[in-house]
Coordinates of C-alpha atoms in Angstrom, one line a residue:
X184 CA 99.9 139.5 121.8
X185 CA 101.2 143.4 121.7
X186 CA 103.4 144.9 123.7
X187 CA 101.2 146.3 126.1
X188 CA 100.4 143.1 127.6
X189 CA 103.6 141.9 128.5
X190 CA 105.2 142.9 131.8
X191 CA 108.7 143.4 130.5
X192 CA 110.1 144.1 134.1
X193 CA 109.5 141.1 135.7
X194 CA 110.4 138.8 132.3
X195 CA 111.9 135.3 133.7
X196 CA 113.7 133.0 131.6
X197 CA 110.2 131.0 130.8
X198 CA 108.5 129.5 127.9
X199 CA 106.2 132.0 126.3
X200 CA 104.2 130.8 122.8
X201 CA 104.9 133.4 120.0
X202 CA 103.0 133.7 116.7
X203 CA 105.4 132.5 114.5
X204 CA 108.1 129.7 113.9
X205 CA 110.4 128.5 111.3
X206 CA 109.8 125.0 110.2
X207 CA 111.8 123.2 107.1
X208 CA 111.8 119.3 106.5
X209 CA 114.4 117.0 105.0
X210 CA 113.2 114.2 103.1
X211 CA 115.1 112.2 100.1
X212 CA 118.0 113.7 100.3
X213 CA 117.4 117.4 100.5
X214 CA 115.6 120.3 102.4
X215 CA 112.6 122.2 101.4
X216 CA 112.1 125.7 101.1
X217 CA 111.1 126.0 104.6
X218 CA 108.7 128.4 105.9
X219 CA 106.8 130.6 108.9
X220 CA 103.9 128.6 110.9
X221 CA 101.3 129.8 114.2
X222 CA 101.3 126.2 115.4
X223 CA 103.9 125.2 118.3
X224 CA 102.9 121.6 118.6
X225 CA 105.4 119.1 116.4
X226 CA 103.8 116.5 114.9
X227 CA 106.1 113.7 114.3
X228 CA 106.1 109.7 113.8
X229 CA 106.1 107.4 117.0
X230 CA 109.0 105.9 115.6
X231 CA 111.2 108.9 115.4
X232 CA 115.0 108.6 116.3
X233 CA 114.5 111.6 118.2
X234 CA 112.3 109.8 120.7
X235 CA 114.5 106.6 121.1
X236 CA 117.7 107.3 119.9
X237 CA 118.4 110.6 120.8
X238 CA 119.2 111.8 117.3
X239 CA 118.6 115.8 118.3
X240 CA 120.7 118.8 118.3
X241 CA 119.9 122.4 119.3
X242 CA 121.3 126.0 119.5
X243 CA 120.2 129.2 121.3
X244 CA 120.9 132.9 120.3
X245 CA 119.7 136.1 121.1
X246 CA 117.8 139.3 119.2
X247 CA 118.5 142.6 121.0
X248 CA 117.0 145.9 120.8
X249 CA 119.3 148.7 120.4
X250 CA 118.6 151.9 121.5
X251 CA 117.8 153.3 118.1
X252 CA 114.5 150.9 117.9
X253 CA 116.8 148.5 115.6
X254 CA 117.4 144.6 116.3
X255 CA 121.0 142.9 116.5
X256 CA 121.5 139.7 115.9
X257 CA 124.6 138.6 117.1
X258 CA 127.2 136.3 115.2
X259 CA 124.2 134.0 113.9
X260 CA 127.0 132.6 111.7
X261 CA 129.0 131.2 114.3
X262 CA 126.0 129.5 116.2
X263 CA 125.2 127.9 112.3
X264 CA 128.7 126.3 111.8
X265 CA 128.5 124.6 115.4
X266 CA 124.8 123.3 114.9
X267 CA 126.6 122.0 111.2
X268 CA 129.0 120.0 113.7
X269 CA 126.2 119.0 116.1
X270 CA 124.9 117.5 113.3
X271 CA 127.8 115.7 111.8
X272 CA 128.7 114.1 115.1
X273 CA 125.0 112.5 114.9
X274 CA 124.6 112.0 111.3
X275 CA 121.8 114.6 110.4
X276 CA 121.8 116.3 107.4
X277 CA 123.5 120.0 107.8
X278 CA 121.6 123.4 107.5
X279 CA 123.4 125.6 105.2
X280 CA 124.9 128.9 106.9
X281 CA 122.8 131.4 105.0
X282 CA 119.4 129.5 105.1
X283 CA 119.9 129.4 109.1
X284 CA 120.7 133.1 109.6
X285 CA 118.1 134.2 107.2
X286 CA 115.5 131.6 109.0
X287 CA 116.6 133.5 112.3
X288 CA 115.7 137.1 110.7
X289 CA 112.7 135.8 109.2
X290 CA 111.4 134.6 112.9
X291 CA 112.4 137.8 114.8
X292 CA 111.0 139.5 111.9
X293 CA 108.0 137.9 112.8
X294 CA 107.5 138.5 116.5
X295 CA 109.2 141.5 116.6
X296 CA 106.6 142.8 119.3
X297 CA 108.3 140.3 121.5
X298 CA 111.4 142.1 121.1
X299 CA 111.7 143.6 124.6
X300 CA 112.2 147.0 124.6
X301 CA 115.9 148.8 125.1
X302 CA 117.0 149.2 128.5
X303 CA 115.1 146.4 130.0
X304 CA 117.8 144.3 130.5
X305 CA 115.4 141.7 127.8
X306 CA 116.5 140.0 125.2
X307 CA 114.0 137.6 122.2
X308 CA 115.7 134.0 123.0
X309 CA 115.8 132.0 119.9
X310 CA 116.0 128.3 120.1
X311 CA 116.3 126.7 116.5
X312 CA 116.9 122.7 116.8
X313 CA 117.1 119.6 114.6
X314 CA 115.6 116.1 115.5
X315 CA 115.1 113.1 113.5
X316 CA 111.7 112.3 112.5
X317 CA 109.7 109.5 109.9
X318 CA 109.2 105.9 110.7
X319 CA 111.5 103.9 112.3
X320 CA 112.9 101.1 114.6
X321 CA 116.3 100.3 114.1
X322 CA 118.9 101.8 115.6
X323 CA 120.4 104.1 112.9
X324 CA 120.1 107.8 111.1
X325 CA 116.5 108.6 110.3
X326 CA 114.9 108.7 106.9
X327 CA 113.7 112.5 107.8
X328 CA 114.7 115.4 109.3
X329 CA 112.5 118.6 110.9
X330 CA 114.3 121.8 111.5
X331 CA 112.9 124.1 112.8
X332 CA 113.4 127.8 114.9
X333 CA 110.9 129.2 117.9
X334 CA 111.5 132.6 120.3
X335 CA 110.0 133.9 123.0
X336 CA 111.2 137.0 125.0
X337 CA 113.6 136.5 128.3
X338 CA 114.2 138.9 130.8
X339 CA 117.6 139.6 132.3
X340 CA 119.0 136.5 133.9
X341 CA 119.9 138.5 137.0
X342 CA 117.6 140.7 138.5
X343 CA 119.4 143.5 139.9
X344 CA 122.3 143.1 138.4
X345 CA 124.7 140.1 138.1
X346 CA 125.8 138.5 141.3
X347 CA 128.3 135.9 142.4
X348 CA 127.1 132.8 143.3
X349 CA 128.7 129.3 144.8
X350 CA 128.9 125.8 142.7
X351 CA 130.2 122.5 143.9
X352 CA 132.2 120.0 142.0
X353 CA 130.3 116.7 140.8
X354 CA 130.9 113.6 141.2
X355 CA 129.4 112.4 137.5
X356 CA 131.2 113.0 134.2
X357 CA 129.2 115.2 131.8
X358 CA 130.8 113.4 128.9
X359 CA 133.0 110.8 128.0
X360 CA 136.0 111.7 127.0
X361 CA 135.8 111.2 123.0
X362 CA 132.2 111.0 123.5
X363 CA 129.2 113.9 122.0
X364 CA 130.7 116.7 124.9
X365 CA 131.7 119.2 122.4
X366 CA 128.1 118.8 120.6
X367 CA 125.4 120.8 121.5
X368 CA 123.0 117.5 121.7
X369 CA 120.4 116.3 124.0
X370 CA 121.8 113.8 125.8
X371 CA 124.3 115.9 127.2
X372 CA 121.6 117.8 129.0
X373 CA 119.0 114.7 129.8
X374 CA 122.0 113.6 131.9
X375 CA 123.4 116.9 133.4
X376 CA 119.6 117.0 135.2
X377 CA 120.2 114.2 138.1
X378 CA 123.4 116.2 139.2
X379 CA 122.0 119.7 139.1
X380 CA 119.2 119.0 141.3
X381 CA 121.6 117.9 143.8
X382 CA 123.7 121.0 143.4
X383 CA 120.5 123.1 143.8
X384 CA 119.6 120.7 146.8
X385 CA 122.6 121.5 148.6
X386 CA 121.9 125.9 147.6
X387 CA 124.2 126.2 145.1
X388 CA 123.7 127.6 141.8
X389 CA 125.2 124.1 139.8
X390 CA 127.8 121.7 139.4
X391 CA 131.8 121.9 138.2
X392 CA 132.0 119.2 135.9
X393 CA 135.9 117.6 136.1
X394 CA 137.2 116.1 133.0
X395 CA 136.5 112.3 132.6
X396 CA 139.6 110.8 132.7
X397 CA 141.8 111.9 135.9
X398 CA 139.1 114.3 137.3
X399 CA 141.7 116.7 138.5
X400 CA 140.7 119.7 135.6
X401 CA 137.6 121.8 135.6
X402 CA 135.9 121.2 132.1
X403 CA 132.5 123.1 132.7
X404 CA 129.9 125.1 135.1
X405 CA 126.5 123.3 134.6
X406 CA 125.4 123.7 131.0
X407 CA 128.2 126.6 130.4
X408 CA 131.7 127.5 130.2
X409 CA 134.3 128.3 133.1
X410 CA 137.1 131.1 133.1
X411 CA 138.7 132.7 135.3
X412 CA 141.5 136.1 135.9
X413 CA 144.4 135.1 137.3
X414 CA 146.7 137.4 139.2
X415 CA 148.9 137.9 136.3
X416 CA 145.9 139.3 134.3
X417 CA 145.8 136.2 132.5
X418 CA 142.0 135.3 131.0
X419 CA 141.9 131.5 131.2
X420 CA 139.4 128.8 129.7
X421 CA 139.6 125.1 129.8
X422 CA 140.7 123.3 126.9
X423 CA 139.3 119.9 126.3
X424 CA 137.1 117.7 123.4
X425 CA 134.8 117.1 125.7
X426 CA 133.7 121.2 126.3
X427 CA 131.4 122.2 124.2
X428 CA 133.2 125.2 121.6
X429 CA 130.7 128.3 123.6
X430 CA 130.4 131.3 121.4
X431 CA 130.2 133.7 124.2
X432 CA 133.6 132.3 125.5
X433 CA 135.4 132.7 122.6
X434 CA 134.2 136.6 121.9
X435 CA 135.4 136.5 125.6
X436 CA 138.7 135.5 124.6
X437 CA 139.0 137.6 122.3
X438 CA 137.5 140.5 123.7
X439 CA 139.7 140.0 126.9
X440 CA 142.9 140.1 124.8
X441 CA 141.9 143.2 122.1
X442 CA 140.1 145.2 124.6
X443 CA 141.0 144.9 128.1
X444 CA 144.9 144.0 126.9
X445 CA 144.8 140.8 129.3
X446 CA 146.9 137.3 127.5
X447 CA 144.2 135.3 126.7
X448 CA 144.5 131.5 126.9
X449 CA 143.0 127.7 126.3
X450 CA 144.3 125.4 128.7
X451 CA 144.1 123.2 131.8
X452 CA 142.5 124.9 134.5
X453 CA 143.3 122.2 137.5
X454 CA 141.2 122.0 140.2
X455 CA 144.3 122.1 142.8
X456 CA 145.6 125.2 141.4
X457 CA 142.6 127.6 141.9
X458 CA 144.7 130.2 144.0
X459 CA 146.3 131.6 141.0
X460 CA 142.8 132.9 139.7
X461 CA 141.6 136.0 141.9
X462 CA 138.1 136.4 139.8
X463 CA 136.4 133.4 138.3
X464 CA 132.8 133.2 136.3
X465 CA 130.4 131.1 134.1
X466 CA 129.8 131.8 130.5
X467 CA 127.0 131.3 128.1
X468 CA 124.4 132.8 126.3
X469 CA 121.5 132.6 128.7
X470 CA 123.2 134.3 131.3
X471 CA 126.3 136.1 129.4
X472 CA 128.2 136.0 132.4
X473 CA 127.9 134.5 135.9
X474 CA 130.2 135.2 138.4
X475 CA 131.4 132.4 140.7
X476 CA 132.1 133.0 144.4
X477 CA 133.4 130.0 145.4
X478 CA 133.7 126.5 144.7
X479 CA 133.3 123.4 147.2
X480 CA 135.4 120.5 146.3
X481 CA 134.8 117.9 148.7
X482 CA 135.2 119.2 152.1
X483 CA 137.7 122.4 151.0
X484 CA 135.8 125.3 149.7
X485 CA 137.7 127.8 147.9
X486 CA 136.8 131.7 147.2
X487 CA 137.7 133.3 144.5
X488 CA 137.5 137.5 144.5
X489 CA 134.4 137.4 147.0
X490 CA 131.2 136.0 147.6
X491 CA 129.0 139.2 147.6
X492 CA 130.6 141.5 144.8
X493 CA 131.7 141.0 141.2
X494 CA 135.6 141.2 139.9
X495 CA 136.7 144.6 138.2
X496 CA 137.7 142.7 135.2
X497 CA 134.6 140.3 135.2
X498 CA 132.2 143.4 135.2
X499 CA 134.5 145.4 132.3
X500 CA 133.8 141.8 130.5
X501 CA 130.5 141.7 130.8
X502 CA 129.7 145.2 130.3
X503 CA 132.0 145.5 126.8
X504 CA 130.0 142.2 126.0
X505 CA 127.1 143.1 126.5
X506 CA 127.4 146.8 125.2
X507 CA 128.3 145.6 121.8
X508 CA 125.4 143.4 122.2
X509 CA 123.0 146.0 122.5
X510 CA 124.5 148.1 120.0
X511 CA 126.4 150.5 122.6
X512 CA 130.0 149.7 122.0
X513 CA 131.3 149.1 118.5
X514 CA 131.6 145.3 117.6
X515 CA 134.1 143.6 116.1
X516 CA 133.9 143.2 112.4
X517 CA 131.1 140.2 111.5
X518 CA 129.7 140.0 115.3
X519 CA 126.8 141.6 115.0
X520 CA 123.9 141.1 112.2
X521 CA 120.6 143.9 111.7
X522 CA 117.5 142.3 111.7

């Protein structure tokens, strides 16, 4: 496929197939050399852990084209350490730093015609995961390992700009509290599925997830992370083992504090206390930012800054985000990686 044949303005956040993937196998106790393959169908034993035990982690990322024609990559390394703790907390064998980031370049170096163009508002999505593979039956780690990286090119997450939407708190835990919540594995997401659909039942965007042992804090916003501005120009993100360690929050910490010259902090956001916040959003890498209107909590519903238009300091956040992204706005030392 070139890129002539690719609408780039009306991208969605869909599967596409791209030519080439990264694919690298464990077996006896140490990785292969790994390399690029056309075929997107994994071929794997019936009695894989992945299937029955759930013994699968995965990360996603982003390549962007810069204005200059170039492609950032940004902080690969930092997605690589947390897929090494996704796989400790479930017993696979870790992917060193350098082969992972250099796996990612090879694949983006592959399909760089999927690399939507600069000023789209599209971004090549990169989804590299780990499952556990080879014959087996009893419940414990697999004899094998597959590893492997595909893309495929998004379009902005927001058409027309972001916009604030409205989420509802959930009735089900997302994780237990010492459980896998602060790994990026499967499971998490196989069982954040039954309460999404109601959230989207009832027209809202997704669920608050409270923490699982009082349910009095927000933990998470669907499958990202919650912040919020509070009147004192504070930038505030929930602390807890159970939240899984987002790499877009914590630039947004940090870029909150160094940049915008708000006191950043990790603590308890409770979910009595939400007049003290006058903006509030959703972070991740799919959607960078997501601003959130309101939030219903049983029969009070609560409004943060407003339901049609986006905080001052929510759009200065995503717009320094983003803009160091795309290659705009000078990064931070290490953040972003040329292709």
């Amino acid at each position: 496929m070139n890129e002539a044949k690719i609408d780039w303005d009306n991208l969605g956040f869909n599967y596409i197939k791209t030519d080439e993937r990264y694919l690298s196998y464990w077996k006896d106790g140490q990785w292969d050399n790994g390399k690029l393959v056309t075929d997107n169908q994994v071929h794997i034993s019936e009695g894989s852990t992945a299937l029955h035990y759930g013994q699968t982690c995965f990360e996603g990322l982003k390549a962007y084209r810069c204005r200059d024609g170039s492609i950032n990559l940004f902080r690969p390394d930092e997605n690589a350490k947390r897929m090494q703790a996704s796989c400790r907390r479930l017993l696979m064998p870790e992917i060193p730093v350098e082969t992972f980031i250099n796996a990612c370049k090879q694949v983006v170096k592959a399909n760089e015609h999927f690399v939507p163009p600069y000023g789209s508002g599209g971004t090549l999505y990169l989804r590299p995961y780990m499952i556990g593979i080879g014959d087996n039956i009893g419940v414990h780690a697999a004899p094998e390992y597959l590893f492997s990286i595909f893309c495929m090119p998004v379009g902005a997450y927001f058409k027309g700009g972001i916009v604030p939407t409205n989420f509802i708190v959930s009735t089900y835990d997302r994780a237990a509290g010492n459980g896998t919540g602060a790994a990026k594995v499967g499971g998490n997401y196989g069982g954040s599925l039954l309460p999404g659909k109601e959230a989207h039942d009832r027209e809202f965007s997704d669920c608050i997830y409270l923490d699982p042992q009082t349910h009095t804090k927000i933990e998470e916003v669907g499958s990202a992370n919650f912040f919020g501005i509070t009147k004192e120009n504070q930038f505030v993100t929930p602390i807890s083992p159970s939240i899984l360690p987002s790499i877009t929050k914590y630039s947004l910490l940090y870029l909150a504090e160094n940049r915008l010259g708000l006191e950043a902090i990790e603590g308890d956001v409770y979910l009595d206390q939400l007049n003290q916040f006058k903006e509030a959003g959703a972070c991740g890498t799919a959607a960078v930012i997501s601003p959130i209107a309101g939030i219903q909590a049983g029969a009070d519903f609560h409004v943060f800054y407003s339901e049609t238009e986006v905080g001052p300091v929510t759009q200065r956040l995503y717009e320094e985000l983003t803009g160091i992204q795309f290659g705009d706005i000078e990064s931070p030392a290490g953040w972003v990686m040329k292709v």
